[in-house]
Amino acid sequence: MPADPNDRLRTYRRDLLRGALMGILEVGALSFGLLAAIRAFDAPDPVKGALSAGMALGMFLAPYVRRRAARTGWPAAHLGRAFLLGSAACYGAAALAPTLALFAPAVLLGNALLAQLPSLLVTIYARNYEPAERGRRVSHAFTLTALSGALLSLAGGAFLDRYPNAFGTIFGLMAVAALLAAPVVGRMPSDPLTPPGPGPRGHFRLLREDRLFGPMMAAWMLLGFANLSLLPLRVERLANPAYGFDLSNGEVVFLTVFLFSGARVLGLQVFGWLFERMNFLVYRLVLNGVLALAMVCYFQTDRVALIGLGSVLFGLGIGGGNLAWTLWVTRIAPEERISEYMSVHVSMAGIRGMLAPFLAYNLVVWITPGQLSLLSMGLLTLASLLLLRFWGRPTVRARFARPA
C-alpha cells in the first residue's frame, strides 16, 4: 500500500527532531557514562566493562523485549515513547546518584532501554516512507544525530574540563533529551507490532525459516567483527607512544574525531542517495571496499597524511554502514514482519558489540594494530565473498533489488 503523504511528512519532521535529540543520548550513553564511572566514582574494571557493554546488552535482548512488547497491542511509536520515558527516568536517577551502586545500574538500564528503539523505528520507516525514499529521508535524521552528538562531545568535554565533578549536569541533560524525544516518537504514525509466533526460540526461528536471512546474518557477523575490533584502536594507535607517534592531544582529536565525524556526515548524504539507486548487495560491496581501503591507509602506514585519509574513509564507510545496518531488512522482510527480522539483527549486533572490543584489546597484547587490521581485512574479504555468492543467484539478487 502506498505511504500516506500526510503520515510521511509527519514522520519525517518528527524523525528529524528525534535524530537531533538522539545525538545527545548516544554520545552520553557511549562516552560520558564510562567517563563518569572512572573519574567520579573510581569504578572497578568489572563495572566499567558492564557500562561499556550496556547498549550492546540492550541490543542483545531486543528480540525478547520485542516479543513481550508485541503482546501489549500498543503501536510501535507508543512503545518507543515508553522506552524513552524509562530512559529519561534512569538518566535522571543517574544525575542524582551519590554512589556507584546507584549510578551504574541506572545508566546500564537507561542504555538498555535506549537500545530498543531501532527495531521499532524501522517499522515506522517501512510504514510511512516509500521504498525509493527511505535511504535519503533516514540519512537526514542520522546527519542531525551525528552533528548534535559532535556538539555535545565538544561542549560536554569543555564543560567537564572546567567543572570536573559536574557529571550530574550531563546526565540531567540526557534525561531532558529523552523526555523531549518521547512525545516526538510517540506521535509518529505507526501500527501495533505483529504478535510473536509460537515456539521457544521466538524470533530466532527466522534464521532457520528464511534461508537467506541466516547466511546474511553470518555475513553481518563477519562485517561487524571486522569493523568493531578496529574502531577502538584508532585512538590507541595514535595516542600510545609505543606505536611511534608523537602527536599532541589536539592532533589526535583532529585525526580521530573531527575528520571522522565530518566524513561520516558526508557519507550519510552520499550513501543515502546511493541506497535508493543500487541493489543492496552492490551497495554493501562498495562499502566494504571503502572500509578495506580505510584499514590500509590507517593501519598499514606511518604517514600522518595517509592516516588522515584513512580516518576520512572510515567516516564515509561508517556513515553508509549506519544506513545499511538500519534499513537492509526492509529489502528482504515482508512488511508485517520487518520488526521481527530487525530485532534478530539488532540482537546479533549486540553480541558482536559486546565481544569485538574485548577481543581486540586482548589480541593487541600479542599482535600489533597493523596485524589486527590484516585479520579484519580477512574477515571483510570473507563477508564480501559471501555477498558475491548471493549475487550469483538470480532469485536472491532479486530480493535485494533497488526500489522501483
mmCIF file of C-alpha atoms in Angstrom:
data_model
loop_
_atom_site.group_PDB
_atom_site.id
_atom_site.type_symbol
_atom_site.label_atom_id
_atom_site.label_comp_id
_atom_site.label_asym_id
_atom_site.label_seq_id
_atom_site.Cartn_x
_atom_site.Cartn_y
_atom_site.Cartn_z
ATOM 1 C CA MET A 1 0.000 0.000 0.000
ATOM 2 C CA PRO A 2 1.444 3.448 -0.920
ATOM 3 C CA ALA A 3 2.519 5.586 2.020
ATOM 4 C CA ASP A 4 0.084 8.313 3.051
ATOM 5 C CA PRO A 5 1.607 11.728 2.188
ATOM 6 C CA ASN A 6 0.479 13.256 5.482
ATOM 7 C CA ASP A 7 1.916 10.366 7.501
ATOM 8 C CA ARG A 8 5.140 10.636 5.521
ATOM 9 C CA LEU A 9 5.556 14.339 6.293
ATOM 10 C CA ARG A 10 4.651 13.933 9.973
ATOM 11 C CA THR A 11 7.119 11.072 10.339
ATOM 12 C CA TYR A 12 9.902 12.953 8.551
ATOM 13 C CA ARG A 13 9.560 16.141 10.610
ATOM 14 C CA ARG A 14 9.389 14.270 13.896
ATOM 15 C CA ASP A 15 12.248 11.974 12.974
ATOM 16 C CA LEU A 16 14.480 14.979 12.282
ATOM 17 C CA LEU A 17 13.800 16.272 15.794
ATOM 18 C CA ARG A 18 14.283 12.784 17.217
ATOM 19 C CA GLY A 19 17.590 12.498 15.363
ATOM 20 C CA ALA A 20 18.876 15.757 16.866
ATOM 21 C CA LEU A 21 17.919 14.659 20.394
ATOM 22 C CA MET A 22 19.302 11.167 19.824
ATOM 23 C CA GLY A 23 22.784 12.571 19.259
ATOM 24 C CA ILE A 24 22.797 13.800 22.853
ATOM 25 C CA LEU A 25 21.618 10.435 24.118
ATOM 26 C CA GLU A 26 24.010 8.301 22.068
ATOM 27 C CA VAL A 27 27.151 10.270 22.945
ATOM 28 C CA GLY A 28 26.121 10.362 26.584
ATOM 29 C CA ALA A 29 25.380 6.642 26.658
ATOM 30 C CA LEU A 30 28.555 5.610 24.841
ATOM 31 C CA SER A 31 31.057 8.057 26.346
ATOM 32 C CA PHE A 32 30.049 10.061 29.398
ATOM 33 C CA GLY A 33 28.716 7.127 31.417
ATOM 34 C CA LEU A 34 32.083 5.376 31.335
ATOM 35 C CA LEU A 35 33.956 8.656 31.886
ATOM 36 C CA ALA A 36 31.879 9.399 34.980
ATOM 37 C CA ALA A 37 32.375 5.885 36.330
ATOM 38 C CA ILE A 38 36.144 6.267 36.016
ATOM 39 C CA ARG A 39 36.682 9.835 37.191
ATOM 40 C CA ALA A 40 33.807 10.478 39.582
ATOM 41 C CA PHE A 41 33.349 7.039 41.128
ATOM 42 C CA ASP A 42 36.707 5.281 40.531
ATOM 43 C CA ALA A 43 34.797 2.239 39.299
ATOM 44 C CA PRO A 44 36.478 -1.198 39.242
ATOM 45 C CA ASP A 45 37.099 -2.916 35.909
ATOM 46 C CA PRO A 46 34.005 -5.191 36.005
ATOM 47 C CA VAL A 47 31.724 -2.179 36.419
ATOM 48 C CA LYS A 48 33.495 -0.286 33.630
ATOM 49 C CA GLY A 49 33.115 -3.331 31.401
ATOM 50 C CA ALA A 50 29.406 -3.586 32.177
ATOM 51 C CA LEU A 51 28.824 0.093 31.407
ATOM 52 C CA SER A 52 30.775 -0.208 28.144
ATOM 53 C CA ALA A 53 28.532 -3.102 27.107
ATOM 54 C CA GLY A 54 25.241 -1.538 28.236
ATOM 55 C CA MET A 55 23.965 -0.604 24.781
ATOM 56 C CA ALA A 56 25.170 -3.904 23.325
ATOM 57 C CA LEU A 57 23.430 -5.825 26.112
ATOM 58 C CA GLY A 58 20.182 -3.998 25.385
ATOM 59 C CA MET A 59 20.553 -4.823 21.700
ATOM 60 C CA PHE A 60 21.131 -8.492 22.506
ATOM 61 C CA LEU A 61 17.875 -8.534 24.483
ATOM 62 C CA ALA A 62 15.881 -6.839 21.675
ATOM 63 C CA PRO A 63 14.074 -9.990 20.389
ATOM 64 C CA TYR A 64 12.941 -10.922 23.892
ATOM 65 C CA VAL A 65 11.785 -7.385 24.654
ATOM 66 C CA ARG A 66 10.060 -7.100 21.271
ATOM 67 C CA ARG A 67 8.294 -10.440 21.807
ATOM 68 C CA ARG A 68 6.781 -9.234 25.069
ATOM 69 C CA ALA A 69 6.101 -5.719 23.858
ATOM 70 C CA ALA A 70 4.081 -7.043 20.908
ATOM 71 C CA ARG A 71 1.687 -8.712 23.324
ATOM 72 C CA THR A 72 0.616 -5.309 24.667
ATOM 73 C CA GLY A 73 -1.040 -4.442 21.362
ATOM 74 C CA TRP A 74 0.484 -0.959 21.505
ATOM 75 C CA PRO A 75 1.580 0.778 18.287
ATOM 76 C CA ALA A 76 5.327 0.822 17.695
ATOM 77 C CA ALA A 77 5.509 4.580 18.330
ATOM 78 C CA HIS A 78 3.833 4.246 21.728
ATOM 79 C CA LEU A 79 6.298 1.540 22.700
ATOM 80 C CA GLY A 80 9.150 3.809 21.625
ATOM 81 C CA ARG A 81 7.732 6.565 23.801
ATOM 82 C CA ALA A 82 7.572 4.213 26.783
ATOM 83 C CA PHE A 83 11.200 3.134 26.340
ATOM 84 C CA LEU A 84 12.342 6.763 26.084
ATOM 85 C CA LEU A 85 10.406 7.720 29.212
ATOM 86 C CA GLY A 86 12.078 4.811 31.001
ATOM 87 C CA SER A 87 15.486 6.007 29.798
ATOM 88 C CA ALA A 88 14.702 9.536 30.968
ATOM 89 C CA ALA A 89 13.871 8.252 34.451
ATOM 90 C CA CYS A 90 17.080 6.215 34.571
ATOM 91 C CA TYR A 91 19.311 9.084 33.411
ATOM 92 C CA GLY A 92 17.600 11.394 35.880
ATOM 93 C CA ALA A 93 18.361 8.910 38.648
ATOM 94 C CA ALA A 94 21.980 8.708 37.464
ATOM 95 C CA ALA A 95 22.246 12.515 37.590
ATOM 96 C CA LEU A 96 21.292 12.459 41.265
ATOM 97 C CA ALA A 97 23.082 9.250 42.268
ATOM 98 C CA PRO A 98 25.544 9.802 45.130
ATOM 99 C CA THR A 99 27.216 6.382 44.876
ATOM 100 C CA LEU A 100 28.424 3.988 42.182
ATOM 101 C CA ALA A 101 25.953 1.361 43.451
ATOM 102 C CA LEU A 102 23.089 3.635 42.344
ATOM 103 C CA PHE A 103 24.763 5.276 39.362
ATOM 104 C CA ALA A 104 25.872 2.162 37.464
ATOM 105 C CA PRO A 105 22.508 0.281 37.407
ATOM 106 C CA ALA A 106 20.668 3.470 36.413
ATOM 107 C CA VAL A 107 22.968 4.109 33.442
ATOM 108 C CA LEU A 108 23.022 0.441 32.433
ATOM 109 C CA LEU A 109 19.210 0.193 32.411
ATOM 110 C CA GLY A 110 18.821 3.548 30.652
ATOM 111 C CA ASN A 111 21.188 2.456 27.899
ATOM 112 C CA ALA A 112 19.473 -0.937 27.534
ATOM 113 C CA LEU A 113 16.075 0.744 27.114
ATOM 114 C CA LEU A 114 17.503 3.172 24.551
ATOM 115 C CA ALA A 115 18.806 0.218 22.521
ATOM 116 C CA GLN A 116 15.233 -0.996 21.877
ATOM 117 C CA LEU A 117 14.423 1.900 19.531
ATOM 118 C CA PRO A 118 15.985 0.685 16.228
ATOM 119 C CA SER A 119 13.715 -2.330 15.811
ATOM 120 C CA LEU A 120 10.689 -0.063 16.381
ATOM 121 C CA LEU A 121 11.805 2.821 14.191
ATOM 122 C CA VAL A 122 12.435 0.600 11.176
ATOM 123 C CA THR A 123 8.771 -0.495 11.198
ATOM 124 C CA ILE A 124 7.722 3.162 11.290
ATOM 125 C CA TYR A 125 10.002 3.948 8.328
ATOM 126 C CA ALA A 126 8.671 0.963 6.381
ATOM 127 C CA ARG A 127 5.070 2.028 7.025
ATOM 128 C CA ASN A 128 5.408 5.729 6.256
ATOM 129 C CA TYR A 129 8.171 6.058 3.656
ATOM 130 C CA GLU A 130 8.140 4.775 0.100
ATOM 131 C CA PRO A 131 10.974 2.284 -0.584
ATOM 132 C CA ALA A 132 12.599 4.664 -3.066
ATOM 133 C CA GLU A 133 12.926 7.464 -0.485
ATOM 134 C CA ARG A 134 13.848 5.667 2.741
ATOM 135 C CA GLY A 135 17.612 5.981 2.391
ATOM 136 C CA ARG A 136 17.505 9.717 1.751
ATOM 137 C CA ARG A 137 14.998 10.572 4.478
ATOM 138 C CA VAL A 138 16.604 8.411 7.162
ATOM 139 C CA SER A 139 20.060 9.765 6.281
ATOM 140 C CA HIS A 140 18.858 13.281 7.162
ATOM 141 C CA ALA A 141 17.910 12.183 10.686
ATOM 142 C CA PHE A 142 21.224 10.346 11.065
ATOM 143 C CA THR A 143 23.051 13.502 9.993
ATOM 144 C CA LEU A 144 21.410 15.513 12.765
ATOM 145 C CA THR A 145 22.313 12.747 15.207
ATOM 146 C CA ALA A 146 25.960 12.956 14.159
ATOM 147 C CA LEU A 147 26.037 16.763 14.346
ATOM 148 C CA SER A 148 24.339 17.081 17.737
ATOM 149 C CA GLY A 149 26.499 14.258 19.084
ATOM 150 C CA ALA A 150 29.654 16.025 17.925
ATOM 151 C CA LEU A 151 28.434 19.275 19.513
ATOM 152 C CA LEU A 152 27.794 17.546 22.852
ATOM 153 C CA SER A 153 31.212 15.885 22.697
ATOM 154 C CA LEU A 154 32.954 19.242 22.320
ATOM 155 C CA ALA A 155 30.746 21.245 24.674
ATOM 156 C CA GLY A 156 30.472 18.477 27.273
ATOM 157 C CA GLY A 157 34.204 17.872 27.284
ATOM 158 C CA ALA A 158 34.951 21.595 27.712
ATOM 159 C CA PHE A 159 32.325 21.863 30.467
ATOM 160 C CA LEU A 160 33.811 18.935 32.392
ATOM 161 C CA ASP A 161 37.323 20.336 31.999
ATOM 162 C CA ARG A 162 36.079 23.445 33.808
ATOM 163 C CA TYR A 163 33.791 21.649 36.272
ATOM 164 C CA PRO A 164 35.314 18.170 36.736
ATOM 165 C CA ASN A 165 32.674 16.924 39.174
ATOM 166 C CA ALA A 166 29.623 18.075 37.216
ATOM 167 C CA PHE A 167 28.752 14.764 35.548
ATOM 168 C CA GLY A 168 25.277 15.053 37.042
ATOM 169 C CA THR A 169 24.595 18.012 34.751
ATOM 170 C CA ILE A 170 25.417 15.913 31.670
ATOM 171 C CA PHE A 171 23.057 13.154 32.749
ATOM 172 C CA GLY A 172 20.413 15.723 33.612
ATOM 173 C CA LEU A 173 20.699 16.979 30.025
ATOM 174 C CA MET A 174 20.357 13.406 28.760
ATOM 175 C CA ALA A 175 17.222 12.933 30.879
ATOM 176 C CA VAL A 176 15.709 16.101 29.390
ATOM 177 C CA ALA A 177 16.630 14.963 25.849
ATOM 178 C CA ALA A 178 14.946 11.577 26.379
ATOM 179 C CA LEU A 179 11.914 13.285 27.938
ATOM 180 C CA LEU A 180 11.582 15.566 24.899
ATOM 181 C CA ALA A 181 12.138 12.729 22.421
ATOM 182 C CA ALA A 182 9.415 10.549 23.992
ATOM 183 C CA PRO A 183 6.363 12.509 22.738
ATOM 184 C CA VAL A 184 8.104 13.186 19.413
ATOM 185 C CA VAL A 185 8.397 9.448 18.745
ATOM 186 C CA GLY A 186 5.035 8.722 20.346
ATOM 187 C CA ARG A 187 3.211 10.895 17.808
ATOM 188 C CA MET A 188 4.700 9.193 14.738
ATOM 189 C CA PRO A 189 2.064 7.263 12.729
ATOM 190 C CA SER A 190 2.500 3.540 13.392
ATOM 191 C CA ASP A 191 0.721 0.208 13.776
ATOM 192 C CA PRO A 192 0.839 -2.428 16.535
ATOM 193 C CA LEU A 193 3.663 -4.926 16.230
ATOM 194 C CA THR A 194 2.897 -8.327 14.753
ATOM 195 C CA PRO A 195 2.273 -10.801 17.624
ATOM 196 C CA PRO A 196 5.075 -13.355 18.037
ATOM 197 C CA GLY A 197 4.634 -16.855 16.721
ATOM 198 C CA PRO A 198 4.797 -19.957 18.897
ATOM 199 C CA GLY A 199 7.987 -21.704 19.849
ATOM 200 C CA PRO A 200 10.698 -21.297 22.490
ATOM 201 C CA ARG A 201 13.180 -19.722 20.071
ATOM 202 C CA GLY A 202 10.867 -16.811 19.297
ATOM 203 C CA HIS A 203 12.085 -14.579 16.504
ATOM 204 C CA PHE A 204 15.351 -16.507 16.177
ATOM 205 C CA ARG A 205 13.409 -19.160 14.270
ATOM 206 C CA LEU A 206 13.706 -16.766 11.307
ATOM 207 C CA LEU A 207 17.347 -17.822 10.975
ATOM 208 C CA ARG A 208 16.104 -21.287 10.049
ATOM 209 C CA GLU A 209 12.843 -20.411 8.296
ATOM 210 C CA ASP A 210 14.314 -17.852 5.875
ATOM 211 C CA ARG A 211 17.193 -19.492 4.043
ATOM 212 C CA LEU A 212 18.621 -16.124 3.026
ATOM 213 C CA PHE A 213 18.333 -14.390 6.393
ATOM 214 C CA GLY A 214 20.587 -16.851 8.241
ATOM 215 C CA PRO A 215 23.537 -16.599 5.804
ATOM 216 C CA MET A 216 23.128 -12.804 5.698
ATOM 217 C CA MET A 217 23.404 -12.735 9.472
ATOM 218 C CA ALA A 218 26.646 -14.686 9.137
ATOM 219 C CA ALA A 219 27.931 -12.045 6.705
ATOM 220 C CA TRP A 220 26.929 -9.265 9.115
ATOM 221 C CA MET A 221 28.760 -11.008 11.954
ATOM 222 C CA LEU A 222 31.951 -11.075 9.875
ATOM 223 C CA LEU A 223 31.499 -7.422 8.908
ATOM 224 C CA GLY A 224 30.755 -6.398 12.473
ATOM 225 C CA PHE A 225 33.809 -8.085 13.945
ATOM 226 C CA ALA A 226 35.986 -6.620 11.177
ATOM 227 C CA ASN A 227 34.853 -3.054 11.932
ATOM 228 C CA LEU A 228 34.185 -3.088 15.667
ATOM 229 C CA SER A 229 37.513 -4.670 16.543
ATOM 230 C CA LEU A 230 39.402 -1.800 14.872
ATOM 231 C CA LEU A 231 37.364 1.291 15.748
ATOM 232 C CA PRO A 232 38.516 1.453 19.410
ATOM 233 C CA LEU A 233 42.129 1.052 18.292
ATOM 234 C CA ARG A 234 42.113 4.155 16.103
ATOM 235 C CA VAL A 235 42.848 6.337 19.134
ATOM 236 C CA GLU A 236 45.130 3.735 20.705
ATOM 237 C CA ARG A 237 47.418 3.681 17.652
ATOM 238 C CA LEU A 238 47.973 7.449 17.673
ATOM 239 C CA ALA A 239 47.897 8.189 21.411
ATOM 240 C CA ASN A 240 50.074 5.324 22.662
ATOM 241 C CA PRO A 241 53.792 6.232 22.299
ATOM 242 C CA ALA A 242 54.598 2.546 21.878
ATOM 243 C CA TYR A 243 53.410 2.786 18.259
ATOM 244 C CA GLY A 244 55.885 5.526 17.334
ATOM 245 C CA PHE A 245 53.748 8.657 17.075
ATOM 246 C CA ASP A 246 54.411 11.877 18.980
ATOM 247 C CA LEU A 247 51.161 13.764 18.426
ATOM 248 C CA SER A 248 49.504 16.341 20.648
ATOM 249 C CA ASN A 249 46.037 15.746 22.093
ATOM 250 C CA GLY A 250 44.649 18.248 19.594
ATOM 251 C CA GLU A 251 46.213 16.410 16.662
ATOM 252 C CA VAL A 252 44.851 13.070 17.880
ATOM 253 C CA VAL A 253 41.364 14.549 18.281
ATOM 254 C CA PHE A 254 41.574 16.168 14.826
ATOM 255 C CA LEU A 255 42.536 12.877 13.155
ATOM 256 C CA THR A 256 40.245 10.538 15.082
ATOM 257 C CA VAL A 257 37.177 12.696 15.788
ATOM 258 C CA PHE A 258 36.985 15.790 13.576
ATOM 259 C CA LEU A 259 37.923 14.161 10.250
ATOM 260 C CA PHE A 260 35.945 11.012 11.055
ATOM 261 C CA SER A 261 32.780 12.888 12.098
ATOM 262 C CA GLY A 262 32.839 15.248 9.143
ATOM 263 C CA ALA A 263 33.299 12.373 6.711
ATOM 264 C CA ARG A 264 30.526 10.409 8.423
ATOM 265 C CA VAL A 265 28.088 13.272 7.796
ATOM 266 C CA LEU A 266 29.171 13.380 4.140
ATOM 267 C CA GLY A 267 28.914 9.591 3.898
ATOM 268 C CA LEU A 268 25.339 9.690 5.168
ATOM 269 C CA GLN A 269 24.361 12.064 2.361
ATOM 270 C CA VAL A 270 26.232 10.254 -0.416
ATOM 271 C CA PHE A 271 25.236 6.745 0.585
ATOM 272 C CA GLY A 272 21.692 7.828 1.446
ATOM 273 C CA TRP A 273 21.363 8.776 -2.230
ATOM 274 C CA LEU A 274 23.057 5.573 -3.411
ATOM 275 C CA PHE A 275 20.937 3.313 -1.181
ATOM 276 C CA GLU A 276 17.837 4.146 -3.197
ATOM 277 C CA ARG A 277 19.571 3.538 -6.538
ATOM 278 C CA MET A 278 21.537 0.318 -6.067
ATOM 279 C CA ASN A 279 20.968 -3.333 -5.418
ATOM 280 C CA PHE A 280 21.785 -3.734 -1.738
ATOM 281 C CA LEU A 281 24.437 -6.390 -2.417
ATOM 282 C CA VAL A 282 26.330 -3.951 -4.653
ATOM 283 C CA TYR A 283 25.839 -1.174 -2.080
ATOM 284 C CA ARG A 284 27.331 -3.325 0.677
ATOM 285 C CA LEU A 285 30.254 -4.423 -1.507
ATOM 286 C CA VAL A 286 31.068 -0.772 -2.281
ATOM 287 C CA LEU A 287 31.064 -0.030 1.461
ATOM 288 C CA ASN A 288 33.351 -2.986 2.091
ATOM 289 C CA GLY A 289 35.788 -1.641 -0.488
ATOM 290 C CA VAL A 290 35.814 1.786 1.175
ATOM 291 C CA LEU A 291 36.421 0.229 4.611
ATOM 292 C CA ALA A 292 39.197 -2.042 3.317
ATOM 293 C CA LEU A 293 40.971 0.973 1.833
ATOM 294 C CA ALA A 294 40.496 2.804 5.140
ATOM 295 C CA MET A 295 42.181 -0.041 7.024
ATOM 296 C CA VAL A 296 45.157 0.030 4.656
ATOM 297 C CA CYS A 297 45.605 3.810 4.933
ATOM 298 C CA TYR A 298 45.120 3.980 8.693
ATOM 299 C CA PHE A 299 46.903 0.894 9.963
ATOM 300 C CA GLN A 300 49.426 -0.059 7.275
ATOM 301 C CA THR A 301 51.312 3.231 7.016
ATOM 302 C CA ASP A 302 53.199 5.593 9.305
ATOM 303 C CA ARG A 303 52.467 8.734 7.298
ATOM 304 C CA VAL A 304 50.108 11.080 9.158
ATOM 305 C CA ALA A 305 48.549 12.365 5.919
ATOM 306 C CA LEU A 306 47.562 8.832 4.888
ATOM 307 C CA ILE A 307 46.256 8.121 8.372
ATOM 308 C CA GLY A 308 44.090 11.236 7.999
ATOM 309 C CA LEU A 309 42.827 9.884 4.676
ATOM 310 C CA GLY A 310 42.106 6.577 6.420
ATOM 311 C CA SER A 311 40.066 8.411 9.059
ATOM 312 C CA VAL A 312 38.045 10.129 6.328
ATOM 313 C CA LEU A 313 37.431 6.795 4.592
ATOM 314 C CA PHE A 314 36.377 5.209 7.898
ATOM 315 C CA GLY A 315 33.884 8.044 8.389
ATOM 316 C CA LEU A 316 32.463 7.632 4.877
ATOM 317 C CA GLY A 317 32.169 3.856 5.304
ATOM 318 C CA ILE A 318 30.639 4.016 8.764
ATOM 319 C CA GLY A 319 28.134 6.667 7.633
ATOM 320 C CA GLY A 320 26.985 4.472 4.761
ATOM 321 C CA GLY A 321 27.125 1.445 7.043
ATOM 322 C CA ASN A 322 24.740 3.105 9.531
ATOM 323 C CA LEU A 323 22.112 3.286 6.792
ATOM 324 C CA ALA A 324 22.803 -0.261 5.623
ATOM 325 C CA TRP A 325 22.516 -1.567 9.182
ATOM 326 C CA THR A 326 19.217 0.237 9.785
ATOM 327 C CA LEU A 327 17.391 -0.350 6.513
ATOM 328 C CA TRP A 328 18.660 -3.547 4.881
ATOM 329 C CA VAL A 329 15.924 -5.765 6.360
ATOM 330 C CA THR A 330 13.316 -3.668 4.538
ATOM 331 C CA ARG A 331 14.656 -5.160 1.300
ATOM 332 C CA ILE A 332 14.033 -8.813 2.219
ATOM 333 C CA ALA A 333 11.435 -8.973 5.020
ATOM 334 C CA PRO A 334 7.654 -8.979 4.481
ATOM 335 C CA GLU A 335 6.407 -5.584 5.659
ATOM 336 C CA GLU A 336 4.374 -7.008 8.542
ATOM 337 C CA ARG A 337 7.447 -8.879 9.857
ATOM 338 C CA ILE A 338 10.126 -6.211 9.496
ATOM 339 C CA SER A 339 10.269 -5.642 13.255
ATOM 340 C CA GLU A 340 10.834 -9.371 13.865
ATOM 341 C CA TYR A 341 13.701 -9.505 11.380
ATOM 342 C CA MET A 342 15.181 -6.307 12.764
ATOM 343 C CA SER A 343 15.047 -7.493 16.370
ATOM 344 C CA VAL A 344 17.157 -10.550 15.477
ATOM 345 C CA HIS A 345 19.570 -8.360 13.508
ATOM 346 C CA VAL A 346 19.862 -5.964 16.479
ATOM 347 C CA SER A 347 20.408 -8.857 18.881
ATOM 348 C CA MET A 348 23.221 -10.322 16.800
ATOM 349 C CA ALA A 349 24.779 -6.852 16.619
ATOM 350 C CA GLY A 350 24.615 -6.735 20.402
ATOM 351 C CA ILE A 351 26.571 -9.984 20.629
ATOM 352 C CA ARG A 352 29.399 -8.696 18.454
ATOM 353 C CA GLY A 353 29.218 -5.295 20.144
ATOM 354 C CA MET A 354 29.999 -6.959 23.466
ATOM 355 C CA LEU A 355 32.682 -9.291 22.148
ATOM 356 C CA ALA A 356 34.592 -7.387 19.457
ATOM 357 C CA PRO A 357 36.239 -4.612 21.573
ATOM 358 C CA PHE A 358 37.098 -7.159 24.276
ATOM 359 C CA LEU A 359 38.752 -9.451 21.729
ATOM 360 C CA ALA A 360 40.569 -6.544 20.088
ATOM 361 C CA TYR A 361 42.180 -5.284 23.280
ATOM 362 C CA ASN A 362 43.242 -8.789 24.224
ATOM 363 C CA LEU A 363 44.655 -9.515 20.778
ATOM 364 C CA VAL A 364 46.848 -6.384 20.698
ATOM 365 C CA VAL A 365 48.754 -7.831 23.648
ATOM 366 C CA TRP A 366 50.089 -10.402 21.173
ATOM 367 C CA ILE A 367 49.925 -8.634 17.806
ATOM 368 C CA THR A 368 50.169 -5.030 16.605
ATOM 369 C CA PRO A 369 47.159 -2.965 15.466
ATOM 370 C CA GLY A 370 48.541 -3.267 11.931
ATOM 371 C CA GLN A 371 48.490 -7.051 12.138
ATOM 372 C CA LEU A 372 44.994 -6.951 13.617
ATOM 373 C CA SER A 373 43.892 -4.810 10.679
ATOM 374 C CA LEU A 374 45.083 -7.569 8.310
ATOM 375 C CA LEU A 375 42.916 -10.021 10.234
ATOM 376 C CA SER A 376 39.981 -7.613 9.944
ATOM 377 C CA MET A 377 40.554 -7.272 6.211
ATOM 378 C CA GLY A 378 40.457 -11.071 6.011
ATOM 379 C CA LEU A 379 37.032 -11.069 7.715
ATOM 380 C CA LEU A 380 35.875 -8.291 5.386
ATOM 381 C CA THR A 381 37.002 -10.348 2.393
ATOM 382 C CA LEU A 382 35.139 -13.434 3.604
ATOM 383 C CA ALA A 383 31.955 -11.395 4.049
ATOM 384 C CA SER A 384 32.377 -9.925 0.563
ATOM 385 C CA LEU A 385 32.833 -13.401 -0.963
ATOM 386 C CA LEU A 386 29.601 -14.493 0.712
ATOM 387 C CA LEU A 387 27.796 -11.462 -0.767
ATOM 388 C CA LEU A 388 29.242 -12.249 -4.192
ATOM 389 C CA ARG A 389 27.905 -15.784 -3.863
ATOM 390 C CA PHE A 390 24.440 -14.304 -3.273
ATOM 391 C CA TRP A 391 24.883 -12.080 -6.324
ATOM 392 C CA GLY A 392 25.437 -15.154 -8.458
ATOM 393 C CA ARG A 393 21.952 -16.457 -7.642
ATOM 394 C CA PRO A 394 19.281 -14.502 -9.599
ATOM 395 C CA THR A 395 16.419 -15.216 -7.188
ATOM 396 C CA VAL A 396 18.467 -13.990 -4.230
ATOM 397 C CA ARG A 397 19.760 -10.989 -6.156
ATOM 398 C CA ALA A 398 16.168 -10.032 -6.922
ATOM 399 C CA ARG A 399 15.264 -9.834 -3.219
ATOM 400 C CA PHE A 400 17.917 -7.147 -2.756
ATOM 401 C CA ALA A 401 16.941 -5.170 -5.868
ATOM 402 C CA ARG A 402 16.783 -1.395 -5.669
ATOM 403 C CA PRO A 403 13.311 0.068 -5.029
ATOM 404 C CA ALA A 404 11.168 0.538 -8.111
#
